[in-house]
Coordinates of C-alpha atoms in Angstrom, one line a residue:
M1 CA -71.2 -63.7 33.3
T2 CA -73.2 -62.4 30.3
G3 CA -73.4 -58.8 31.7
L4 CA -69.6 -58.5 31.8
I5 CA -69.3 -60.0 28.4
G6 CA -71.5 -57.1 27.1
F7 CA -69.0 -54.5 28.4
A8 CA -66.2 -56.4 26.8
V9 CA -68.1 -56.5 23.4
I10 CA -68.8 -52.8 23.5
W11 CA -65.2 -51.9 24.4
G12 CA -63.7 -54.3 21.8
A13 CA -66.0 -53.0 19.1
G14 CA -65.1 -49.5 19.9
R15 CA -61.4 -50.2 19.7
G16 CA -61.8 -52.3 16.5
L17 CA -64.0 -49.9 14.7
G18 CA -62.3 -46.7 15.9
W19 CA -65.3 -45.3 17.7
P20 CA -64.7 -42.1 19.7
R21 CA -64.0 -42.8 23.3
A22 CA -67.1 -40.9 24.4
L23 CA -69.3 -43.2 22.2
S24 CA -67.9 -46.3 23.8
L25 CA -68.4 -44.8 27.3
G26 CA -71.9 -43.8 26.5
L27 CA -72.9 -47.3 25.2
A28 CA -71.2 -48.9 28.3
L29 CA -73.3 -46.6 30.5
L30 CA -76.5 -47.5 28.8
W31 CA -75.6 -51.2 29.2
L32 CA -75.0 -50.6 32.9
L33 CA -78.3 -48.8 33.3
L34 CA -80.0 -51.7 31.5
L35 CA -78.4 -54.2 33.9
V36 CA -79.5 -52.2 36.9
A37 CA -83.0 -51.8 35.6
V38 CA -83.6 -55.5 34.9
H39 CA -82.3 -56.4 38.4
A40 CA -84.1 -53.7 40.3
P41 CA -86.5 -55.0 42.9
G42 CA -90.2 -54.6 41.9
I43 CA -89.5 -53.3 38.4
G44 CA -87.0 -55.8 37.0
V45 CA -87.5 -58.7 34.8
P46 CA -86.4 -61.8 36.7
Q47 CA -86.1 -64.0 33.6
V48 CA -83.8 -61.5 31.8
A49 CA -81.9 -60.8 35.1
A50 CA -81.2 -64.5 35.5
M51 CA -79.9 -64.7 31.9
L52 CA -77.6 -61.8 32.4
G53 CA -76.3 -62.8 35.8
G54 CA -75.4 -60.9 38.9
D55 CA -77.8 -59.0 41.2
F56 CA -79.0 -55.5 41.8
R57 CA -76.4 -54.6 44.5
L58 CA -73.5 -56.1 42.6
W59 CA -74.2 -53.9 39.5
L60 CA -74.6 -50.8 41.6
I61 CA -71.2 -51.4 43.2
F62 CA -69.7 -52.2 39.8
G63 CA -71.1 -48.9 38.5
G64 CA -69.8 -46.9 41.4
V65 CA -66.3 -48.4 41.1
A66 CA -66.2 -47.8 37.3
A67 CA -67.4 -44.2 37.8
A68 CA -64.6 -43.6 40.4
V69 CA -61.9 -45.1 38.1
L70 CA -63.1 -43.0 35.1
A71 CA -63.2 -39.8 37.3
Y72 CA -59.7 -40.5 38.5
G73 CA -58.5 -41.0 34.9
A74 CA -60.1 -37.8 33.7
G75 CA -58.6 -35.8 36.6
L76 CA -55.1 -37.3 35.9
G77 CA -55.5 -36.5 32.2
A78 CA -56.4 -32.9 32.9
L79 CA -53.4 -32.5 35.3
R80 CA -51.1 -33.9 32.6
A81 CA -52.5 -31.6 30.0
R82 CA -52.1 -28.7 32.4
V83 CA -48.4 -29.6 33.0
K84 CA -47.8 -30.0 29.3
A85 CA -49.4 -26.7 28.6
R86 CA -47.2 -24.8 31.0
P87 CA -44.7 -22.8 29.0
V88 CA -41.1 -23.8 29.4
A89 CA -38.5 -21.1 29.1
P90 CA -36.1 -21.8 26.3
L91 CA -32.5 -22.4 27.2
S92 CA -30.5 -19.3 26.4
S93 CA -26.9 -19.4 25.2
Q94 CA -26.3 -16.9 28.0
G95 CA -27.7 -19.3 30.7
P96 CA -25.4 -21.2 33.1
F97 CA -26.0 -24.7 31.6
S98 CA -26.5 -26.2 28.2
E99 CA -29.1 -28.9 27.6
V100 CA -26.3 -31.5 27.7
E101 CA -25.1 -30.2 31.1
L102 CA -28.6 -30.2 32.5
D103 CA -28.9 -33.8 31.6
R104 CA -25.4 -34.6 33.0
Y105 CA -26.1 -33.0 36.3
A106 CA -29.7 -34.0 36.7
R107 CA -29.1 -36.2 39.7
H108 CA -27.4 -33.4 41.5
I109 CA -30.2 -30.9 40.6
L110 CA -32.8 -33.3 42.0
L111 CA -31.1 -33.2 45.4
R112 CA -32.9 -30.6 47.6
E113 CA -29.6 -29.7 49.3
I114 CA -27.9 -28.9 45.9
G115 CA -30.4 -28.1 43.3
G116 CA -29.8 -25.7 40.5
P117 CA -28.3 -23.0 42.6
G118 CA -25.8 -25.4 44.1
Q119 CA -24.9 -26.9 40.7
R120 CA -24.2 -23.4 39.5
R121 CA -21.9 -22.7 42.5
L122 CA -20.0 -25.9 41.5
K123 CA -19.6 -24.7 38.0
E124 CA -18.3 -21.3 39.2
A125 CA -16.0 -22.8 41.8
K126 CA -12.2 -23.1 41.5
V127 CA -10.6 -26.0 43.4
L128 CA -6.9 -26.8 43.7
V129 CA -5.8 -30.4 44.3
V130 CA -2.3 -30.9 45.6
G131 CA -1.0 -34.3 44.4
A132 CA -2.4 -36.5 41.6
G133 CA -1.6 -39.7 43.4
G134 CA -3.7 -42.2 45.5
L135 CA -5.9 -39.6 47.1
G136 CA -5.8 -37.0 44.3
S137 CA -6.9 -39.6 41.7
P138 CA -10.5 -40.3 43.0
A139 CA -10.9 -36.7 44.3
L140 CA -10.0 -35.3 40.9
L141 CA -12.3 -37.7 39.0
Y142 CA -15.3 -36.9 41.3
L143 CA -14.7 -33.2 41.2
A144 CA -14.8 -33.3 37.5
A145 CA -17.8 -35.6 37.4
A146 CA -19.6 -33.2 39.8
G147 CA -19.1 -30.3 37.5
V148 CA -16.6 -28.2 39.4
G149 CA -15.9 -25.5 36.8
T150 CA -12.1 -25.0 37.3
I151 CA -9.8 -27.7 38.7
G152 CA -6.1 -27.1 39.3
V153 CA -3.8 -30.0 39.9
I154 CA -0.1 -29.7 40.9
D155 CA 2.3 -32.6 41.0
A156 CA 5.9 -33.0 39.9
D157 CA 5.9 -36.8 39.4
A158 CA 5.3 -39.0 36.3
V159 CA 3.1 -42.0 36.1
E160 CA 4.8 -45.3 37.1
G161 CA 3.6 -48.9 36.8
S162 CA 3.5 -49.2 40.6
N163 CA 1.1 -46.3 40.8
L164 CA -1.7 -48.1 38.9
Q165 CA -2.6 -50.4 41.8
R166 CA -4.4 -47.5 43.5
Q167 CA -4.1 -44.3 41.4
V168 CA -7.1 -44.9 39.3
I169 CA -7.0 -41.7 37.3
H170 CA -3.9 -43.0 35.4
T171 CA -3.7 -45.8 32.8
D172 CA -1.0 -48.2 31.6
A173 CA -0.8 -46.4 28.3
R174 CA 0.2 -43.2 30.1
I175 CA 3.1 -44.6 32.1
G176 CA 5.9 -42.1 31.8
L177 CA 3.6 -39.1 31.3
P178 CA 3.6 -36.4 34.0
K179 CA 0.8 -37.2 36.4
V180 CA -0.9 -33.8 36.0
F181 CA -1.2 -34.3 32.2
S182 CA -2.5 -37.8 32.7
A183 CA -5.0 -36.5 35.2
E184 CA -6.0 -33.8 32.8
A185 CA -6.7 -36.3 30.0
A186 CA -8.8 -38.4 32.3
M187 CA -10.9 -35.5 33.6
K188 CA -11.5 -34.0 30.2
A189 CA -12.5 -37.4 28.9
L190 CA -15.0 -37.7 31.7
N191 CA -16.4 -34.2 31.6
P192 CA -15.4 -31.9 28.7
F193 CA -17.3 -29.0 30.4
V194 CA -14.7 -28.5 33.1
A195 CA -11.5 -26.5 32.8
V196 CA -8.3 -28.2 34.0
R197 CA -5.2 -26.4 35.0
P198 CA -2.2 -28.8 35.3
Y199 CA 1.0 -27.6 37.1
H200 CA 3.9 -30.0 36.5
R201 CA 6.1 -29.0 39.4
R202 CA 6.4 -29.3 43.2
L203 CA 4.4 -26.9 45.4
E204 CA 7.2 -24.7 46.8
P205 CA 7.0 -21.8 49.2
D206 CA 7.9 -19.3 46.5
I207 CA 4.7 -20.0 44.4
A208 CA 2.3 -21.4 47.1
T209 CA 0.7 -18.2 48.1
D210 CA 0.1 -16.8 44.7
L211 CA -1.2 -20.2 43.4
I212 CA -3.6 -21.0 46.3
A213 CA -4.9 -17.4 46.3
D214 CA -6.5 -18.0 42.9
Y215 CA -8.6 -20.9 44.2
D216 CA -11.7 -21.1 46.5
L217 CA -10.5 -24.1 48.4
V218 CA -7.7 -26.7 48.4
L219 CA -7.5 -30.5 48.6
D220 CA -4.3 -31.9 49.9
G221 CA -3.5 -35.5 49.1
T222 CA 0.2 -35.4 49.4
D223 CA 2.3 -37.9 51.3
N224 CA 5.1 -35.7 52.7
F225 CA 5.0 -33.5 55.7
D226 CA 6.8 -30.5 54.2
T227 CA 4.1 -30.0 51.7
R228 CA 1.3 -30.6 54.2
Y229 CA 2.5 -28.0 56.6
L230 CA 3.2 -25.6 53.8
V231 CA -0.3 -26.0 52.3
N232 CA -1.9 -25.6 55.8
R233 CA 0.1 -22.4 56.6
V234 CA -0.8 -20.8 53.3
C235 CA -4.4 -21.7 53.4
A236 CA -4.8 -20.5 57.0
G237 CA -3.1 -17.2 56.0
L238 CA -5.4 -16.7 53.1
G239 CA -8.6 -17.9 54.8
K240 CA -9.0 -20.7 52.4
P241 CA -10.7 -24.0 53.5
L242 CA -8.3 -27.0 53.3
I243 CA -9.6 -30.5 52.9
A244 CA -6.7 -32.8 53.8
G245 CA -6.5 -36.6 53.8
A246 CA -3.8 -39.0 54.7
L247 CA -3.4 -42.8 54.7
T248 CA -1.1 -45.7 55.4
Q249 CA -1.6 -49.4 55.0
W250 CA -5.2 -50.0 56.0
E251 CA -6.0 -46.7 57.8
G252 CA -7.0 -43.2 56.5
Q253 CA -8.0 -39.9 58.0
L254 CA -9.7 -36.8 56.8
S255 CA -10.7 -33.4 58.1
V256 CA -11.5 -29.9 56.9
W257 CA -9.0 -27.4 58.3
D258 CA -10.6 -24.0 58.3
P259 CA -9.5 -21.6 61.0
A260 CA -11.1 -18.6 59.3
R261 CA -14.5 -20.2 60.1
G262 CA -13.8 -21.3 63.6
A263 CA -12.2 -24.7 63.0
P264 CA -8.6 -25.7 63.8
C265 CA -5.8 -25.8 61.3
Y266 CA -3.6 -28.8 60.7
D267 CA -0.9 -27.4 63.0
C268 CA -3.4 -27.1 65.8
I269 CA -3.8 -30.8 66.0
F270 CA -0.4 -32.0 64.7
P271 CA 2.0 -29.3 65.9
T272 CA 5.1 -31.5 65.8
R273 CA 6.3 -33.3 62.8
P274 CA 7.0 -37.0 63.3
A275 CA 10.6 -38.0 63.4
P276 CA 12.0 -39.4 60.2
G277 CA 10.9 -43.0 59.7
M278 CA 8.1 -42.8 62.3
V279 CA 5.4 -42.5 59.7
P280 CA 6.3 -44.7 56.7
T281 CA 5.1 -43.7 53.2
C282 CA 2.9 -46.0 51.1
A283 CA 6.0 -47.0 49.2
E284 CA 7.7 -48.1 52.4
A285 CA 4.7 -49.7 54.3
G286 CA 2.2 -50.5 51.5
V287 CA -1.4 -49.6 51.1
A288 CA -4.6 -51.4 50.3
A289 CA -5.7 -50.5 46.8
P290 CA -9.3 -49.3 47.5
L291 CA -8.3 -47.3 50.6
P292 CA -7.2 -44.1 48.7
G293 CA -10.5 -44.4 46.8
I294 CA -12.5 -44.3 50.0
I295 CA -10.7 -41.4 51.5
G296 CA -10.2 -39.5 48.2
A297 CA -13.9 -39.8 47.4
M298 CA -14.7 -38.4 50.9
M299 CA -12.4 -35.5 50.2
A300 CA -14.4 -34.7 47.0
M301 CA -17.6 -35.1 48.9
E302 CA -16.5 -32.5 51.5
A303 CA -15.5 -30.2 48.6
V304 CA -19.0 -30.5 47.1
K305 CA -20.6 -29.8 50.5
L306 CA -18.4 -26.7 51.1
I307 CA -19.1 -25.3 47.7
T308 CA -22.9 -25.9 47.7
G309 CA -23.5 -25.3 51.4
A310 CA -25.0 -28.8 51.8
G311 CA -24.9 -30.8 55.0
E312 CA -22.3 -30.5 57.7
P313 CA -18.7 -30.5 56.7
L314 CA -15.9 -32.0 58.8
R315 CA -14.9 -28.7 60.3
G316 CA -13.6 -29.2 63.8
R317 CA -13.9 -33.0 63.4
L318 CA -11.4 -35.6 62.4
L319 CA -12.6 -38.8 60.6
L320 CA -10.6 -41.9 61.1
H321 CA -11.3 -44.9 58.9
D322 CA -10.0 -48.5 59.6
A323 CA -10.6 -50.4 56.4
L324 CA -9.2 -53.7 57.8
H325 CA -11.9 -53.9 60.4
A326 CA -14.5 -51.8 58.5
E327 CA -14.7 -49.2 61.3
S328 CA -15.0 -45.5 61.1
R329 CA -15.2 -42.9 63.9
V330 CA -15.2 -39.1 64.1
I331 CA -13.6 -37.3 66.9
A332 CA -13.9 -33.6 67.8
V333 CA -10.8 -31.4 67.5
G334 CA -10.4 -27.9 68.6
K335 CA -8.2 -24.9 68.0
R336 CA -5.1 -24.1 70.0
A337 CA -4.8 -20.6 71.2
D338 CA -1.1 -20.7 71.0
C339 CA -1.0 -22.2 67.5
P340 CA 1.7 -20.3 65.6
V341 CA -0.2 -20.6 62.3
C342 CA -3.8 -19.7 63.3
G343 CA -3.8 -18.9 67.0
G344 CA -5.0 -15.3 66.3
Q345 CA -7.9 -16.3 64.1
S346 CA -11.5 -16.7 65.2

């Protein structure tokens, strides 16, 4: 209709000739008032109204909608200008994060449960991972990606070709390299802002206490019971939370053993070591390639929760995952008063 064409001509001329926006709006308003006037009952000009098209009510409604849209746009523009005008404190070299780190951890900082304070706690945390194999591989990668400031990893083995089916932190080019140095290379390549401490040796009783005492919490991804019971005993004695995972074939389990905070320790639930051969290792029974990734990533998630205080950790609960049938369940577990490791703790 001719009336609408008039608005289009005014707006097009304004854009083409570079008129100020206020001039274009003023001319459009005059055109609208003209349309309303020529259509107004009793005072309008029927011949001109017929030529321009529309009716009185239509142009009033059109004017009201246009006014609402313009008011909304003006309010939004004022809000944006106010936000842009707000002073932003410059990043100081003394601050906890550089601009690159802020961009790297932005998705964490956006989470209400983590935010800036939680990310700072991650940066200040020190986490020890025992074992750089199937469970340690994903756990180490995600701890580094999450920005845990200091990550220790202890393992006496070297990378072998058979590891690469599931130990995703290692590569074919690093076969023969000690696993801790291979893991260090991968973590530093992923996040150069974290400090990695590799310990190329077994975790033995003579060093366990001093080593674990230097860390805030421990992740145990080993596949032998001597080390599992040793790590549990030392962590319980030092009051350090222990996140421990285990797996075989298609099944995995995970818990947070933390008797210093009311949860049971590993010995509470598994007081008797299995007889030799009763629980075969991955090398003896096999393991599905993604399963260590599932459990190892969960271990890293529990570490992030413990450090930041987000959510509900697996204290006092044991998670069992059956990958073959895609089933998971969590069962409650409690302390034993007669546990020789933590029975006296509350």
